[in-house]
Amino acid sequence: MLHPSGLPVSLSSLDRTLVMGVINVTPDSFSDGGRFIDANVAIAHGRKMSEQGADIIDIGGESTRPGSERISEQEELDRVLPVIEALISDGIVVSIDTMRASVAKTAVTAGARMINDISGGKVDPQMLPYVATLDIPFILMHWRGPSNIMNSLTDYDDVVLDVRNEIMDQVASAEAAGVHRSRIAIDPGIGFAKTVDQNWPILKHLDVLEAEGLPILMGASRKKFLGELLARNGEPREMDDREAATTAISVLMAQRKTWCVRVHDARSSRDAVEVVQRMAETK
Ligand code: PMM
């Protein structure tokens, strides 16, 4: 059964931040590239994250790391489909991370319950019309351009206001294509067309985005701005050693009841959400 938000009732009735566990079935993703290119390893990891408290597993087959090039549709499908099918048959709620309508459609037909398009429908002209035919959540991320050039697209007058305005323009395009507003979650796109320093004001002034009244997903997990924050002797903190900082962000998000955090380690973020939730309920 689905809630009017398009979420399974068991998720939408929760009064806490959701935890989305990430699996990149890619050889080169920014955070976990190469680890889950083998479908069996990816499936085992998805099951583990689910047991550890992930509410949703987000599966992507195309790397979005800065500078990365696109892969073919077939290659993307070959990577993600076996993993999606296996996790869905276990009853796990799956989200498809793709910029291609055709891949989204195959995933949704297989049972995926959410579409996460980092371009918010800007890359594939078929995406928004397709999403308009569905009753499931659509995660629309702030996006200025493809990964191979996004590091040159970081000029903002005021990063907080510009990101808000640009996301809301994307939301308007989605609505114009027939996507119902109640299906849209927005995401400021931490690290996408942003310098390391530009991510902090977005987090600090999240109220500006919250004022739009749409659910917000935050994808800060293990990203470069955390590695740079924790750098020693000019060396960024290793990717695998950014978990405590990621958990700190999850605490901050849970405190403001952000809709969802997208993370690589489900257990630490879910534990953090539980602590915040218990504090909020304690008289
Ligand atoms: N980040 C990545 C990939 N997909 N999707 C959303 N909605 N938000 C993000 O911030 C996001 C994403 C890239 O990082 P990864 O290596 O953690 O997947």
mmCIF file of C-alpha atoms and ligand atoms in Angstrom:
data_model
loop_
_atom_site.group_PDB
_atom_site.id
_atom_site.type_symbol
_atom_site.label_atom_id
_atom_site.label_comp_id
_atom_site.label_asym_id
_atom_site.label_seq_id
_atom_site.Cartn_x
_atom_site.Cartn_y
_atom_site.Cartn_z
ATOM 1 C CA MET A 1 0.000 0.000 0.000
ATOM 2 C CA LEU A 2 1.208 3.489 -0.832
ATOM 3 C CA HIS A 3 0.802 6.702 1.125
ATOM 4 C CA PRO A 4 -0.279 9.816 -0.851
ATOM 5 C CA SER A 5 3.438 10.784 -0.826
ATOM 6 C CA GLY A 6 4.037 7.745 -2.996
ATOM 7 C CA LEU A 7 6.081 6.107 -0.260
ATOM 8 C CA PRO A 8 5.224 2.700 1.119
ATOM 9 C CA VAL A 9 3.028 3.318 4.155
ATOM 10 C CA SER A 10 5.614 1.773 6.447
ATOM 11 C CA LEU A 11 8.058 4.522 5.466
ATOM 12 C CA SER A 12 5.827 7.550 5.103
ATOM 13 C CA SER A 13 4.258 7.100 8.515
ATOM 14 C CA LEU A 14 7.652 7.261 10.188
ATOM 15 C CA ASP A 15 8.236 10.415 12.151
ATOM 16 C CA ARG A 16 11.988 10.365 11.666
ATOM 17 C CA THR A 17 14.624 11.002 9.047
ATOM 18 C CA LEU A 18 14.860 8.132 6.577
ATOM 19 C CA VAL A 19 18.183 6.461 5.876
ATOM 20 C CA MET A 20 19.027 5.670 2.275
ATOM 21 C CA GLY A 21 21.938 3.264 1.849
ATOM 22 C CA VAL A 22 24.027 3.730 -1.315
ATOM 23 C CA ILE A 23 25.322 1.063 -3.662
ATOM 24 C CA ASN A 24 27.258 2.222 -6.691
ATOM 25 C CA VAL A 25 27.601 -0.748 -9.036
ATOM 26 C CA THR A 26 30.454 1.000 -10.834
ATOM 27 C CA PRO A 27 34.196 0.561 -11.228
ATOM 28 C CA ASP A 28 34.938 4.199 -10.477
ATOM 29 C CA SER A 29 32.391 5.956 -8.244
ATOM 30 C CA PHE A 30 33.665 8.686 -6.079
ATOM 31 C CA SER A 31 32.969 6.954 -2.772
ATOM 32 C CA ASP A 32 32.773 3.201 -3.291
ATOM 33 C CA GLY A 33 33.887 2.721 -6.891
ATOM 34 C CA GLY A 34 35.056 -0.793 -7.701
ATOM 35 C CA ARG A 35 33.799 -2.394 -4.506
ATOM 36 C CA PHE A 36 30.380 -3.402 -5.758
ATOM 37 C CA ILE A 37 30.885 -3.993 -9.468
ATOM 38 C CA ASP A 38 30.329 -7.709 -8.795
ATOM 39 C CA ALA A 39 26.545 -8.166 -8.527
ATOM 40 C CA ASN A 40 26.799 -10.754 -5.733
ATOM 41 C CA VAL A 41 28.950 -8.475 -3.626
ATOM 42 C CA ALA A 42 26.543 -5.582 -4.277
ATOM 43 C CA ILE A 43 23.510 -7.710 -3.342
ATOM 44 C CA ALA A 44 25.154 -8.882 -0.120
ATOM 45 C CA HIS A 45 25.999 -5.282 0.727
ATOM 46 C CA GLY A 46 22.425 -4.143 0.080
ATOM 47 C CA ARG A 47 21.070 -6.873 2.352
ATOM 48 C CA LYS A 48 23.547 -5.936 5.044
ATOM 49 C CA MET A 49 22.650 -2.242 4.900
ATOM 50 C CA SER A 50 18.989 -3.127 5.069
ATOM 51 C CA GLU A 51 19.578 -5.260 8.181
ATOM 52 C CA GLN A 52 21.572 -2.413 9.667
ATOM 53 C CA GLY A 53 18.674 -0.016 9.353
ATOM 54 C CA ALA A 54 18.626 1.420 5.838
ATOM 55 C CA ASP A 55 15.018 2.208 4.927
ATOM 56 C CA ILE A 56 15.785 2.433 1.209
ATOM 57 C CA ILE A 57 18.661 1.147 -0.916
ATOM 58 C CA ASP A 58 19.716 3.493 -3.745
ATOM 59 C CA ILE A 59 21.305 1.628 -6.648
ATOM 60 C CA GLY A 60 23.283 3.382 -9.358
ATOM 61 C CA GLY A 61 25.266 2.050 -12.303
ATOM 62 C CA GLU A 62 26.827 5.226 -13.610
ATOM 63 C CA SER A 63 29.616 7.056 -11.842
ATOM 64 C CA THR A 64 29.079 10.760 -11.253
ATOM 65 C CA ARG A 65 32.495 11.502 -9.830
ATOM 66 C CA PRO A 66 33.971 14.784 -11.070
ATOM 67 C CA GLY A 67 35.401 14.266 -14.549
ATOM 68 C CA SER A 68 33.650 10.945 -15.228
ATOM 69 C CA GLU A 69 32.357 10.107 -18.710
ATOM 70 C CA ARG A 70 29.005 8.528 -19.515
ATOM 71 C CA ILE A 71 28.459 4.800 -20.140
ATOM 72 C CA SER A 72 25.963 3.145 -22.488
ATOM 73 C CA GLU A 73 22.394 2.401 -21.476
ATOM 74 C CA GLN A 74 22.989 -1.329 -21.845
ATOM 75 C CA GLU A 75 26.029 -1.236 -19.610
ATOM 76 C CA GLU A 76 24.114 0.724 -16.989
ATOM 77 C CA LEU A 77 21.244 -1.779 -17.050
ATOM 78 C CA ASP A 78 23.566 -4.779 -16.954
ATOM 79 C CA ARG A 79 25.129 -3.381 -13.809
ATOM 80 C CA VAL A 80 22.036 -2.417 -11.849
ATOM 81 C CA LEU A 81 19.276 -4.805 -12.842
ATOM 82 C CA PRO A 82 20.498 -8.029 -11.169
ATOM 83 C CA VAL A 83 21.065 -6.103 -7.933
ATOM 84 C CA ILE A 84 17.672 -4.381 -8.082
ATOM 85 C CA GLU A 85 15.851 -7.639 -8.770
ATOM 86 C CA ALA A 86 17.564 -9.541 -5.966
ATOM 87 C CA LEU A 87 16.948 -6.856 -3.336
ATOM 88 C CA ILE A 88 13.341 -6.356 -4.383
ATOM 89 C CA SER A 89 12.706 -10.082 -4.126
ATOM 90 C CA ASP A 90 13.899 -9.784 -0.520
ATOM 91 C CA GLY A 91 11.217 -7.132 0.086
ATOM 92 C CA ILE A 92 13.713 -4.259 0.305
ATOM 93 C CA VAL A 93 12.597 -0.788 -0.848
ATOM 94 C CA VAL A 94 14.822 0.147 -3.777
ATOM 95 C CA SER A 95 15.528 3.495 -5.406
ATOM 96 C CA ILE A 96 17.137 3.747 -8.853
ATOM 97 C CA ASP A 97 19.878 6.365 -9.235
ATOM 98 C CA THR A 98 19.860 7.186 -12.951
ATOM 99 C CA MET A 99 19.641 10.045 -15.425
ATOM 100 C CA ARG A 100 18.053 7.817 -18.101
ATOM 101 C CA ALA A 101 14.269 7.430 -18.393
ATOM 102 C CA SER A 102 14.704 4.006 -20.015
ATOM 103 C CA VAL A 103 16.783 2.723 -17.089
ATOM 104 C CA ALA A 104 14.314 4.234 -14.614
ATOM 105 C CA LYS A 105 11.476 2.516 -16.428
ATOM 106 C CA THR A 106 13.145 -0.898 -16.410
ATOM 107 C CA ALA A 107 13.944 -0.489 -12.717
ATOM 108 C CA VAL A 108 10.416 0.633 -11.814
ATOM 109 C CA THR A 109 8.956 -2.232 -13.840
ATOM 110 C CA ALA A 110 11.172 -4.551 -11.800
ATOM 111 C CA GLY A 111 9.726 -3.007 -8.615
ATOM 112 C CA ALA A 112 11.896 0.021 -7.729
ATOM 113 C CA ARG A 113 9.833 2.429 -5.594
ATOM 114 C CA MET A 114 11.706 5.678 -6.118
ATOM 115 C CA ILE A 115 13.649 7.484 -8.866
ATOM 116 C CA ASN A 116 16.750 9.466 -7.978
ATOM 117 C CA ASP A 117 17.887 11.595 -10.926
ATOM 118 C CA ILE A 118 20.894 13.752 -10.093
ATOM 119 C CA SER A 119 20.054 15.951 -13.084
ATOM 120 C CA GLY A 120 16.470 16.375 -11.888
ATOM 121 C CA GLY A 121 15.231 15.505 -15.360
ATOM 122 C CA LYS A 122 17.583 17.850 -17.194
ATOM 123 C CA VAL A 123 19.685 15.232 -19.003
ATOM 124 C CA ASP A 124 17.025 13.008 -20.548
ATOM 125 C CA PRO A 125 14.001 14.831 -22.025
ATOM 126 C CA GLN A 126 11.978 11.637 -21.524
ATOM 127 C CA MET A 127 12.527 11.531 -17.772
ATOM 128 C CA LEU A 128 9.963 14.082 -16.537
ATOM 129 C CA PRO A 129 7.162 12.890 -18.844
ATOM 130 C CA TYR A 130 7.842 9.343 -17.655
ATOM 131 C CA VAL A 131 7.887 10.325 -13.971
ATOM 132 C CA ALA A 132 4.583 12.143 -14.559
ATOM 133 C CA THR A 133 2.960 8.782 -15.294
ATOM 134 C CA LEU A 134 4.021 7.362 -11.912
ATOM 135 C CA ASP A 135 2.905 7.614 -8.304
ATOM 136 C CA ILE A 136 6.302 7.251 -6.685
ATOM 137 C CA PRO A 137 8.755 9.764 -5.198
ATOM 138 C CA PHE A 138 11.138 11.563 -7.551
ATOM 139 C CA ILE A 139 14.346 12.921 -6.072
ATOM 140 C CA LEU A 140 15.287 16.048 -7.911
ATOM 141 C CA MET A 141 18.843 17.237 -7.301
ATOM 142 C CA HIS A 142 20.350 20.657 -8.013
ATOM 143 C CA TRP A 143 22.304 20.165 -11.216
ATOM 144 C CA ARG A 144 24.164 22.624 -13.422
ATOM 145 C CA GLY A 145 25.917 20.327 -15.853
ATOM 146 C CA PRO A 146 27.578 16.977 -16.442
ATOM 147 C CA SER A 147 30.228 15.553 -14.171
ATOM 148 C CA ASN A 148 33.023 16.072 -16.676
ATOM 149 C CA ILE A 149 32.575 19.868 -16.502
ATOM 150 C CA MET A 150 30.775 20.500 -13.205
ATOM 151 C CA ASN A 151 33.875 21.723 -11.419
ATOM 152 C CA SER A 152 33.922 24.700 -13.794
ATOM 153 C CA LEU A 153 30.286 25.575 -13.014
ATOM 154 C CA THR A 154 30.778 26.966 -9.537
ATOM 155 C CA ASP A 155 30.114 30.705 -10.033
ATOM 156 C CA TYR A 156 27.320 31.871 -7.735
ATOM 157 C CA ASP A 157 26.270 35.352 -6.583
ATOM 158 C CA ASP A 158 24.929 33.826 -3.385
ATOM 159 C CA VAL A 159 25.277 30.067 -3.309
ATOM 160 C CA VAL A 160 22.362 29.505 -0.893
ATOM 161 C CA LEU A 161 19.862 31.634 -2.797
ATOM 162 C CA ASP A 162 21.096 30.630 -6.246
ATOM 163 C CA VAL A 163 20.889 26.910 -5.447
ATOM 164 C CA ARG A 164 17.394 27.400 -4.008
ATOM 165 C CA ASN A 165 16.248 29.367 -7.060
ATOM 166 C CA GLU A 166 17.749 26.924 -9.533
ATOM 167 C CA ILE A 167 16.223 23.908 -7.764
ATOM 168 C CA MET A 168 12.842 25.590 -7.731
ATOM 169 C CA ASP A 169 13.175 26.291 -11.474
ATOM 170 C CA GLN A 170 13.794 22.552 -11.909
ATOM 171 C CA VAL A 171 10.733 21.816 -9.754
ATOM 172 C CA ALA A 172 8.679 24.164 -11.962
ATOM 173 C CA SER A 173 9.867 22.266 -15.060
ATOM 174 C CA ALA A 174 8.912 18.972 -13.438
ATOM 175 C CA GLU A 175 5.464 20.276 -12.552
ATOM 176 C CA ALA A 176 5.023 21.691 -16.053
ATOM 177 C CA ALA A 177 5.752 18.201 -17.383
ATOM 178 C CA GLY A 178 2.973 16.829 -15.182
ATOM 179 C CA VAL A 179 4.923 15.596 -12.147
ATOM 180 C CA HIS A 180 2.793 16.172 -9.078
ATOM 181 C CA ARG A 181 4.484 18.334 -6.466
ATOM 182 C CA SER A 182 3.599 15.840 -3.736
ATOM 183 C CA ARG A 183 5.911 13.316 -5.431
ATOM 184 C CA ILE A 184 8.985 15.580 -5.485
ATOM 185 C CA ALA A 185 11.844 15.585 -2.978
ATOM 186 C CA ILE A 186 14.618 18.134 -3.488
ATOM 187 C CA ASP A 187 18.351 17.789 -2.918
ATOM 188 C CA PRO A 188 20.926 20.628 -2.972
ATOM 189 C CA GLY A 189 23.502 18.313 -4.580
ATOM 190 C CA ILE A 190 26.416 18.512 -2.180
ATOM 191 C CA GLY A 191 29.652 18.493 -4.212
ATOM 192 C CA PHE A 192 27.924 18.892 -7.574
ATOM 193 C CA ALA A 193 29.023 22.127 -9.264
ATOM 194 C CA LYS A 194 30.129 23.377 -5.849
ATOM 195 C CA THR A 195 33.546 24.117 -4.479
ATOM 196 C CA VAL A 196 34.437 22.482 -1.183
ATOM 197 C CA ASP A 197 33.643 25.719 0.674
ATOM 198 C CA GLN A 198 30.308 26.299 -1.042
ATOM 199 C CA ASN A 199 28.770 23.203 0.577
ATOM 200 C CA TRP A 200 28.937 24.619 4.101
ATOM 201 C CA PRO A 201 26.599 27.624 3.678
ATOM 202 C CA ILE A 202 24.089 25.314 1.981
ATOM 203 C CA LEU A 203 24.066 23.111 5.084
ATOM 204 C CA LYS A 204 24.132 26.034 7.493
ATOM 205 C CA HIS A 205 21.240 27.848 5.814
ATOM 206 C CA LEU A 206 19.156 24.811 4.963
ATOM 207 C CA ASP A 207 16.147 26.718 6.313
ATOM 208 C CA VAL A 208 16.113 28.626 3.000
ATOM 209 C CA LEU A 209 15.465 25.370 1.142
ATOM 210 C CA GLU A 210 13.165 24.027 3.865
ATOM 211 C CA ALA A 211 10.963 27.106 3.446
ATOM 212 C CA GLU A 212 9.898 25.720 0.066
ATOM 213 C CA GLY A 213 7.974 23.041 1.963
ATOM 214 C CA LEU A 214 9.264 20.067 -0.030
ATOM 215 C CA PRO A 215 10.941 17.015 1.505
ATOM 216 C CA ILE A 216 14.733 17.316 1.395
ATOM 217 C CA LEU A 217 17.294 14.594 0.780
ATOM 218 C CA MET A 218 20.879 15.274 1.854
ATOM 219 C CA GLY A 219 23.765 13.437 0.208
ATOM 220 C CA ALA A 220 26.871 14.512 2.104
ATOM 221 C CA SER A 221 28.247 11.068 2.907
ATOM 222 C CA ARG A 222 32.053 10.806 2.652
ATOM 223 C CA LYS A 223 32.232 13.694 0.219
ATOM 224 C CA LYS A 224 35.326 15.723 -0.540
ATOM 225 C CA PHE A 225 34.336 18.702 1.636
ATOM 226 C CA LEU A 226 34.509 16.395 4.680
ATOM 227 C CA GLY A 227 37.851 14.981 3.543
ATOM 228 C CA GLU A 228 39.202 18.531 3.200
ATOM 229 C CA LEU A 229 37.778 19.594 6.567
ATOM 230 C CA LEU A 230 39.657 16.763 8.266
ATOM 231 C CA ALA A 231 42.877 17.125 6.246
ATOM 232 C CA ARG A 232 46.217 16.827 8.028
ATOM 233 C CA ASN A 233 49.463 18.173 6.573
ATOM 234 C CA GLY A 234 47.641 19.056 3.381
ATOM 235 C CA GLU A 235 46.404 15.477 2.862
ATOM 236 C CA PRO A 236 42.606 15.031 2.758
ATOM 237 C CA ARG A 237 41.221 12.450 5.166
ATOM 238 C CA GLU A 238 40.874 9.036 3.482
ATOM 239 C CA MET A 239 37.447 8.207 2.084
ATOM 240 C CA ASP A 240 36.917 5.313 4.509
ATOM 241 C CA ASP A 241 37.785 7.507 7.453
ATOM 242 C CA ARG A 242 35.066 10.102 6.949
ATOM 243 C CA GLU A 243 32.323 8.127 8.671
ATOM 244 C CA ALA A 244 32.250 10.001 11.967
ATOM 245 C CA ALA A 245 31.965 13.287 10.087
ATOM 246 C CA THR A 246 29.206 11.814 7.922
ATOM 247 C CA THR A 247 27.374 10.695 11.048
ATOM 248 C CA ALA A 248 27.676 14.213 12.465
ATOM 249 C CA ILE A 249 25.904 15.527 9.379
ATOM 250 C CA SER A 250 23.204 12.861 9.822
ATOM 251 C CA VAL A 251 22.687 14.047 13.416
ATOM 252 C CA LEU A 252 22.302 17.639 12.243
ATOM 253 C CA MET A 253 19.838 16.587 9.558
ATOM 254 C CA ALA A 254 17.852 14.355 11.914
ATOM 255 C CA GLN A 255 17.553 17.240 14.370
ATOM 256 C CA ARG A 256 15.850 19.349 11.719
ATOM 257 C CA LYS A 257 13.733 16.404 10.570
ATOM 258 C CA THR A 258 15.191 16.364 7.096
ATOM 259 C CA TRP A 259 13.281 13.791 5.061
ATOM 260 C CA CYS A 260 16.212 11.530 4.163
ATOM 261 C CA VAL A 261 19.993 11.158 4.370
ATOM 262 C CA ARG A 262 21.818 9.273 1.608
ATOM 263 C CA VAL A 263 24.784 7.455 3.161
ATOM 264 C CA HIS A 264 27.275 4.668 2.596
ATOM 265 C CA ASP A 265 27.257 3.313 6.144
ATOM 266 C CA ALA A 266 23.664 2.678 7.099
ATOM 267 C CA ARG A 267 24.300 1.583 10.665
ATOM 268 C CA SER A 268 26.001 4.710 11.960
ATOM 269 C CA SER A 269 23.464 7.075 10.409
ATOM 270 C CA ARG A 270 20.478 4.987 11.518
ATOM 271 C CA ASP A 271 21.863 4.808 15.046
ATOM 272 C CA ALA A 272 22.311 8.579 15.003
ATOM 273 C CA VAL A 273 18.744 9.084 13.805
ATOM 274 C CA GLU A 274 17.472 6.818 16.619
ATOM 275 C CA VAL A 275 19.318 8.863 19.266
ATOM 276 C CA VAL A 276 17.969 12.140 17.916
ATOM 277 C CA GLN A 277 14.476 10.705 17.702
ATOM 278 C CA ARG A 278 14.562 9.431 21.269
ATOM 279 C CA MET A 279 15.750 12.826 22.506
ATOM 280 C CA ALA A 280 12.956 14.534 20.615
ATOM 281 C CA GLU A 281 10.377 12.214 22.226
ATOM 282 C CA THR A 282 11.785 12.543 25.750
ATOM 283 C CA LYS A 283 9.876 14.987 27.934
HETATM 284 N N1 PMM B 1 25.660 11.945 -4.836
HETATM 285 C C1 PMM B 1 26.184 11.020 -5.639
HETATM 286 C C2 PMM B 1 25.380 10.183 -6.435
HETATM 287 N N2 PMM B 1 24.034 10.293 -6.398
HETATM 288 N N3 PMM B 1 22.120 11.354 -5.572
HETATM 289 C C3 PMM B 1 21.555 12.300 -4.807
HETATM 290 N N4 PMM B 1 20.220 12.452 -4.816
HETATM 291 N N5 PMM B 1 22.288 13.142 -4.042
HETATM 292 C C4 PMM B 1 23.647 13.075 -3.992
HETATM 293 O O1 PMM B 1 24.265 13.879 -3.285
HETATM 294 C C5 PMM B 1 24.293 12.080 -4.809
HETATM 295 C C6 PMM B 1 23.476 11.230 -5.594
HETATM 296 C C7 PMM B 1 27.681 10.903 -5.744
HETATM 297 O O2 PMM B 1 28.256 10.376 -4.678
HETATM 298 P P1 PMM B 1 28.351 8.810 -4.263
HETATM 299 O O3 PMM B 1 29.694 8.377 -4.636
HETATM 300 O O4 PMM B 1 28.119 8.905 -2.827
HETATM 301 O O5 PMM B 1 27.279 8.034 -4.961
#
